Tab-separated table of C-alpha atoms in Angstrom:
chain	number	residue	atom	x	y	z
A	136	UNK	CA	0.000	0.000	0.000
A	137	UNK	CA	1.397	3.513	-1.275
A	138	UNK	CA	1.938	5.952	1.843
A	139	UNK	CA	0.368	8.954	-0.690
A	140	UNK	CA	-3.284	10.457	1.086
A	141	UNK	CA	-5.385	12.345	-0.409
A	142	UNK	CA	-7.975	14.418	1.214
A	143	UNK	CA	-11.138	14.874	1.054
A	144	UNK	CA	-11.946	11.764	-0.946
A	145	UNK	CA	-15.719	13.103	-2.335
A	146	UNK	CA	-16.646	17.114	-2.466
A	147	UNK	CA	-20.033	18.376	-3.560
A	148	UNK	CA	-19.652	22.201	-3.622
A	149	UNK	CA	-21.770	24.622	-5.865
A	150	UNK	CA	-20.606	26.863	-8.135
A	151	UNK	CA	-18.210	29.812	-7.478
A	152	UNK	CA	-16.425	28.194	-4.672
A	153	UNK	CA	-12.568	28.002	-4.001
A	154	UNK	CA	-11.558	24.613	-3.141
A	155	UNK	CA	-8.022	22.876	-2.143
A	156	UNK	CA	-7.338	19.299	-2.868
A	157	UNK	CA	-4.670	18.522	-0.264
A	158	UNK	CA	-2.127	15.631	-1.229
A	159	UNK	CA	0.610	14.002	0.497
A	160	UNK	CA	2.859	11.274	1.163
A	161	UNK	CA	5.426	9.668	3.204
A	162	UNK	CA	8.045	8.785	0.921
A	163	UNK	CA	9.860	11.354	0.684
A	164	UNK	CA	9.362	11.280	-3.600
A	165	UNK	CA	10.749	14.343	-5.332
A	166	UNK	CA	8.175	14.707	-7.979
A	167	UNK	CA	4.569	14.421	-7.813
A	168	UNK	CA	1.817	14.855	-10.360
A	169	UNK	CA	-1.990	15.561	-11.032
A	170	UNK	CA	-4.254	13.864	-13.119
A	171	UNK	CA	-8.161	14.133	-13.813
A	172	UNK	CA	-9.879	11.424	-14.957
A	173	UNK	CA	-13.216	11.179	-16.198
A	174	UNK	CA	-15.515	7.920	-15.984
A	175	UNK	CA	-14.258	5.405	-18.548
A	176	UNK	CA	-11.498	7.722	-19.598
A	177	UNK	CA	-7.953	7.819	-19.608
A	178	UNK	CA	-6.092	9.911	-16.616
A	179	UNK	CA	-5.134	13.709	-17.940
A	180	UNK	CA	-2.016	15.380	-16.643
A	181	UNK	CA	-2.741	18.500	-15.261
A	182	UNK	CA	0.171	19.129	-13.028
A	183	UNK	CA	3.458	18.153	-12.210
A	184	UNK	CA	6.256	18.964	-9.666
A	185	UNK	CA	10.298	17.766	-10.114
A	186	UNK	CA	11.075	19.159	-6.385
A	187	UNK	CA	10.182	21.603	-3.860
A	188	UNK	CA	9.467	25.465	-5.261
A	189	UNK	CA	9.309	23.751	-8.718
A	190	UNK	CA	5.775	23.077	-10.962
A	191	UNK	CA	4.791	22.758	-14.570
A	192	UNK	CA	1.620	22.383	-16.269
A	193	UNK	CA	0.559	19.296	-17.901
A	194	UNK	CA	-0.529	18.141	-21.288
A	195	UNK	CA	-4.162	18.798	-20.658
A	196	UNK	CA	-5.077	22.299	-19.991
A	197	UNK	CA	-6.565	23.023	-16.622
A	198	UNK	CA	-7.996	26.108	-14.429
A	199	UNK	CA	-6.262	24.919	-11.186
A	200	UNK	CA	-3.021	26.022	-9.639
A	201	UNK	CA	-0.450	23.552	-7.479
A	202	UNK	CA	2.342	24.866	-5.335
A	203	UNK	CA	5.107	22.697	-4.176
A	204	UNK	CA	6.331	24.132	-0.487
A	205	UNK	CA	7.728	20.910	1.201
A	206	UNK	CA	8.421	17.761	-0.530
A	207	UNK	CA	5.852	15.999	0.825
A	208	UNK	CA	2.727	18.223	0.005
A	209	UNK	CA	1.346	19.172	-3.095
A	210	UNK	CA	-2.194	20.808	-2.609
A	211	UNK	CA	-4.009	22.003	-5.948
A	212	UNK	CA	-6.758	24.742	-5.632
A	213	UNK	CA	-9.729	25.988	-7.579
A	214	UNK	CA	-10.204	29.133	-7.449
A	215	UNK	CA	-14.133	29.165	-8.543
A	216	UNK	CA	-15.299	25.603	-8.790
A	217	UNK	CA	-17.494	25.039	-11.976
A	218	UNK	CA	-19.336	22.169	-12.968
A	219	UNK	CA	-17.013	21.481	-16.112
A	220	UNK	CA	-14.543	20.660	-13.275
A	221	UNK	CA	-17.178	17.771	-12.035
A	222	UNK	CA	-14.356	14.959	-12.217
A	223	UNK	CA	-11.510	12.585	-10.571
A	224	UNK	CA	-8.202	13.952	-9.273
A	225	UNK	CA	-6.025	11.825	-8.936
A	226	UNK	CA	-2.292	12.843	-7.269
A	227	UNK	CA	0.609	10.550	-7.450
A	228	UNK	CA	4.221	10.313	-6.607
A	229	UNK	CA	7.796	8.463	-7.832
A	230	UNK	CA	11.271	8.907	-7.271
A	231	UNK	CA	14.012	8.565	-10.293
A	232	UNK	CA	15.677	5.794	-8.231
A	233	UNK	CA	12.459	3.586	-8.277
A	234	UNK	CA	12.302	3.019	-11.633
A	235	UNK	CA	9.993	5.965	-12.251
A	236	UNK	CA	7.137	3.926	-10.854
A	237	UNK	CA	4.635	6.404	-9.611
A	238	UNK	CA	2.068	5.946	-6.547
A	239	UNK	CA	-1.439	7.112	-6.284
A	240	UNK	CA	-3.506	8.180	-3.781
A	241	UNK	CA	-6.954	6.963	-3.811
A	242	UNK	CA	-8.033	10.279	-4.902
A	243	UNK	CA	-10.960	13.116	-4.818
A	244	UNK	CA	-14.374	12.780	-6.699
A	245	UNK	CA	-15.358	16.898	-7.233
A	246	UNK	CA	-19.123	17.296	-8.058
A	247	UNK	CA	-19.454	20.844	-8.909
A	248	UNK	CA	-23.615	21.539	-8.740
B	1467	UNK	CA	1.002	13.411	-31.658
B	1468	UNK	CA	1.430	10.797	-29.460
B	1469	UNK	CA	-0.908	8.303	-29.199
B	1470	UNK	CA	-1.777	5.278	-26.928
B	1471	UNK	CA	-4.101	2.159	-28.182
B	1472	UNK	CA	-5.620	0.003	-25.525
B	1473	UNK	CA	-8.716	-2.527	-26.305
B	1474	UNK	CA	-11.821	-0.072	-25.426
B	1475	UNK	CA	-13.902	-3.521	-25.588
B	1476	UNK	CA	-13.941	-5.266	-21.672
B	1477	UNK	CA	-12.090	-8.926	-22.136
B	1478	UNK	CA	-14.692	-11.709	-20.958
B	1479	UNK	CA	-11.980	-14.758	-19.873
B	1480	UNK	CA	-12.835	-18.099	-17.803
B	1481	UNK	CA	-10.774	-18.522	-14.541
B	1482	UNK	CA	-7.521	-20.268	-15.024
B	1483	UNK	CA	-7.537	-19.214	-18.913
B	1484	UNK	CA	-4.572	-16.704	-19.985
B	1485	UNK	CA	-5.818	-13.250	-20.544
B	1486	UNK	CA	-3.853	-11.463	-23.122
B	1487	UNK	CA	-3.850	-7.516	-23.342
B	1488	UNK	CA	-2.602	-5.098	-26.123
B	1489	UNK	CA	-0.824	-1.940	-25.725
B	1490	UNK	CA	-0.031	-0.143	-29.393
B	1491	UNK	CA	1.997	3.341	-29.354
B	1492	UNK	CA	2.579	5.759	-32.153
B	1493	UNK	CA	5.357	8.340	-33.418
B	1494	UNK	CA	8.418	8.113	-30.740
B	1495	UNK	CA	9.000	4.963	-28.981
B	1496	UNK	CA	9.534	5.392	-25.295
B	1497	UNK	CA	12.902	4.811	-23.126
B	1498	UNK	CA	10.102	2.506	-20.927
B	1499	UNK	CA	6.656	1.367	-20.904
B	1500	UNK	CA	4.746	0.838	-17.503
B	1501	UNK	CA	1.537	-1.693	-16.909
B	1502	UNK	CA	-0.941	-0.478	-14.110
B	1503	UNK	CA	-4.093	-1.899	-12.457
B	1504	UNK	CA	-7.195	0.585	-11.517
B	1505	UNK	CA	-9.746	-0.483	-9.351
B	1506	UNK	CA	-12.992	1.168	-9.622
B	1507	UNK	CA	-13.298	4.245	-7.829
B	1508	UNK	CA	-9.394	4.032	-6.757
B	1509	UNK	CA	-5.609	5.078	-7.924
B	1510	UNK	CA	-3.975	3.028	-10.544
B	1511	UNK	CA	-1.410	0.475	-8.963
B	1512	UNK	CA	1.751	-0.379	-10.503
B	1513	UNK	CA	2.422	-3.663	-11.559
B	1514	UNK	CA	5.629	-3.919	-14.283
B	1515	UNK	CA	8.094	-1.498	-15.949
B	1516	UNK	CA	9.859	-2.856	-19.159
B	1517	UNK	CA	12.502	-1.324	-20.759
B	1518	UNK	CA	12.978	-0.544	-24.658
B	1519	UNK	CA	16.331	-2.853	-24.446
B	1520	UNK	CA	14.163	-5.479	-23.171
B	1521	UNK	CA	12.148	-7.726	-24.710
B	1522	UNK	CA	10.154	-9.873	-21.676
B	1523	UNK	CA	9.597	-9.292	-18.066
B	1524	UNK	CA	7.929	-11.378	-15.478
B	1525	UNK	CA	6.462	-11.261	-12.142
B	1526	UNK	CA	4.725	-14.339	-10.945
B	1527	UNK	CA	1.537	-14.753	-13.477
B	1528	UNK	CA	2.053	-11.649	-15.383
B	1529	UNK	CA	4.572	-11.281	-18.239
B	1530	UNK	CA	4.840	-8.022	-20.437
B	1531	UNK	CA	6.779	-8.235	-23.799
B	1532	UNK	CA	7.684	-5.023	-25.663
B	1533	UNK	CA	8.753	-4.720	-28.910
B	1534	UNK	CA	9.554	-1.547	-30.667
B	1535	UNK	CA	9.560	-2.571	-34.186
B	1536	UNK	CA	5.812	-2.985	-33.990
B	1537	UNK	CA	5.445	-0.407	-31.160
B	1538	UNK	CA	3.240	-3.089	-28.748
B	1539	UNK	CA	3.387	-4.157	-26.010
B	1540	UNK	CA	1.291	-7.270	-24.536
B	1541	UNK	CA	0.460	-7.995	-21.042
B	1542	UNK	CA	-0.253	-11.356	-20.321
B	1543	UNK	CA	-1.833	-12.859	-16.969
B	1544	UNK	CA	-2.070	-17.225	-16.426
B	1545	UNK	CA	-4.388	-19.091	-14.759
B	1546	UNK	CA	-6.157	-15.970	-14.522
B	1547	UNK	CA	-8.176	-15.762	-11.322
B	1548	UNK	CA	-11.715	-13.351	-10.183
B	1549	UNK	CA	-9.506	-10.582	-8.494
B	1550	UNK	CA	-7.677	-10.330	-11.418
B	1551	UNK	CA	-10.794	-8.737	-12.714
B	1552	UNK	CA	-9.942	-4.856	-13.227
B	1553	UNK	CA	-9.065	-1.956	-15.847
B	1554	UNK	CA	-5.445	-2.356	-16.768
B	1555	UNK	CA	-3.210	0.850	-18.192
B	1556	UNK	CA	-0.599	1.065	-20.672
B	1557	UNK	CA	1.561	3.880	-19.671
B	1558	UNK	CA	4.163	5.450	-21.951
B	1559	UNK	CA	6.510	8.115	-21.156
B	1560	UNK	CA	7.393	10.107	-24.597
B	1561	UNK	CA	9.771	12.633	-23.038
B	1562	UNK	CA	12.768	10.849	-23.080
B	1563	UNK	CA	13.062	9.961	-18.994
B	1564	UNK	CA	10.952	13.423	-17.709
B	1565	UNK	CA	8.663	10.446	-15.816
B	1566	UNK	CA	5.368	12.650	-17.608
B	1567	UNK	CA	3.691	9.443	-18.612
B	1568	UNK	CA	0.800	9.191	-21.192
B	1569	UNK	CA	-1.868	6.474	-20.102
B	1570	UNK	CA	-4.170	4.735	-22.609
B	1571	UNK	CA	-7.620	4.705	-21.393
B	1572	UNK	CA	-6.744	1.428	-20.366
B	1573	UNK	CA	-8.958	-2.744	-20.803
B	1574	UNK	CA	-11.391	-3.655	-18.325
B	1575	UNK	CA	-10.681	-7.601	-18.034
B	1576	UNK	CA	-13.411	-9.602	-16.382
B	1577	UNK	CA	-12.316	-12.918	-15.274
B	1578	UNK	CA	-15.824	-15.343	-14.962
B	1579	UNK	CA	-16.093	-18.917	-12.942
C-alpha cells in the first residue's frame, strides 16, 4: 500500500467556490503529479512537480493552480469551482531511483452543482 | 502526436484461462513502458516497468513483452483468477526519462467462474 493520502476523498460544492485538494505522502518522492480522470477515460495530466518550489503544467489544460512548499505536500486549488470541473483527481508520486514507478492516492471525486 | 491504443472492448476470460492484453503506441517509442491496475473508484497500482532494451519481463503470473519494431506491447496474466478482474493501463513516457507518462484509457478484463 502507497503511503500517498489524499484528502477529502468526495466534495459536492456549488458553483463559485474556491476549493483545495490537499495531497501528500510519506516517501519522501521528489516529484509528484496531477491527473483528472473522467468515468471510462484515460487519466489527464494537469500538473506536475520535479522538487520543492518547482511546478509545470501538464498536457491537458486546466484552471487549477499547485504549489510545491515541502516535498511531501502538493495541494491544488480551484479558485471558482465550476461544474465542467465535475471529475476525478487523482495525485501521485515516484522517485528517479524507483524506476519511475509512480504511486497514487486513492483520490478526490469533485461534483461541482 | 502521441498516441496510446488500448482494447476499449472489456475482455470476458474463464478462470484459469490466460488473458492477453494489447498496448499499441505511435510516433516516438519510449525509453520505458509501464503496466498499471485501476480499481474502480481508486488510484492506478503499478504492476511492471519494461525497458525498450528489453524484450520480456515477469512477475509471478504476469509477463509483459515489448517490442519496438511494432510499437506493442502485450500484457499477459495465467491461470487468470476473479480478483484479477480490473481496468489495466498502458503507460508510456514520450519525453525521453521526464517520468510525464501518457496512459491509454486502459482494458477492463473480467475474469468469470
Amino acid at each position: 500500500e502507497a503511503d500517498i493520502y489524499q484528502t477529502p476523498r468526495y466534495l459536492v460544492i456549488g458553483t463559485g467556490k474556491k476549493i483545495t485538494l490537499e495531497c501528500s505522502q510519506t516517501m519522501g518522492h521528489d516529484k509528484m503529479y496531477w491527473y483528472q480522470q473522467d468515468p471510462g477515460m484515460e487519466l489527464h495530466l494537469i500538473h506536475y512537480s520535479y522538487g520543492v518550489n518547482s511546478t509545470e503544467k501538464g498536457d491537458l489544460s486546466s484552471e487549477s493552480t499547485v504549489s510545491r512548499i515541502r516535498t511531501e505536500h502538493f495541494p491544488l486549488t480551484l479558485e471558482s469551482a465550476r461544474p465542467s470541473h465535475t471529475s476525478q483527481y487523482l495525485c501521485a508520486s515516484s522517485d528517479t531511483r524507483e524506476q519511475e514507478t509512480q504511486y497514487f492516492g486513492p483520490g478526490t471525486r469533485l461534483l461541482v452543482l | 502526436s502521441q498516441k496510446i491504443e488500448q482494447n476499449s472492448e472489456a475482455l470476458n476470460i474463464q478462470e484459469g484461462k490466460t488473458a492477453t492484453l494489447t498496448c499499441n503506441y505511435t510516433n516516438y517509442s519510449p525509453a520505458y513502458l509501464q503496466w498499471y491496475r485501476q480499481d474502480p473508484g481508486r488510484g492506478p497500482v503499478f504492476l511492471l516497468l519494461i525497458r525498450e532494451n528489453e524484450k520480456e519481463k515477469r512477475k509471478e503470473r504476469l509477463k509483459v513483452t515489448f517490442d519496438t519494431t511494432l510499437k506493442q506491447s502485450l500484457f499477459h496474466i495465467t491461470a487468470s483468477q476473479p480478483a484479477d478482474s480490473a481496468t489495466y493501463l498502458c503507460a508510456l513516457d514520450f519525453t525521453g526519462g521526464g517520468n510525464k507518462l501518457t496512459f491509454g484509457t486502459g482494458t477492463q478484463l473480467k475474469v468469470e467462474l
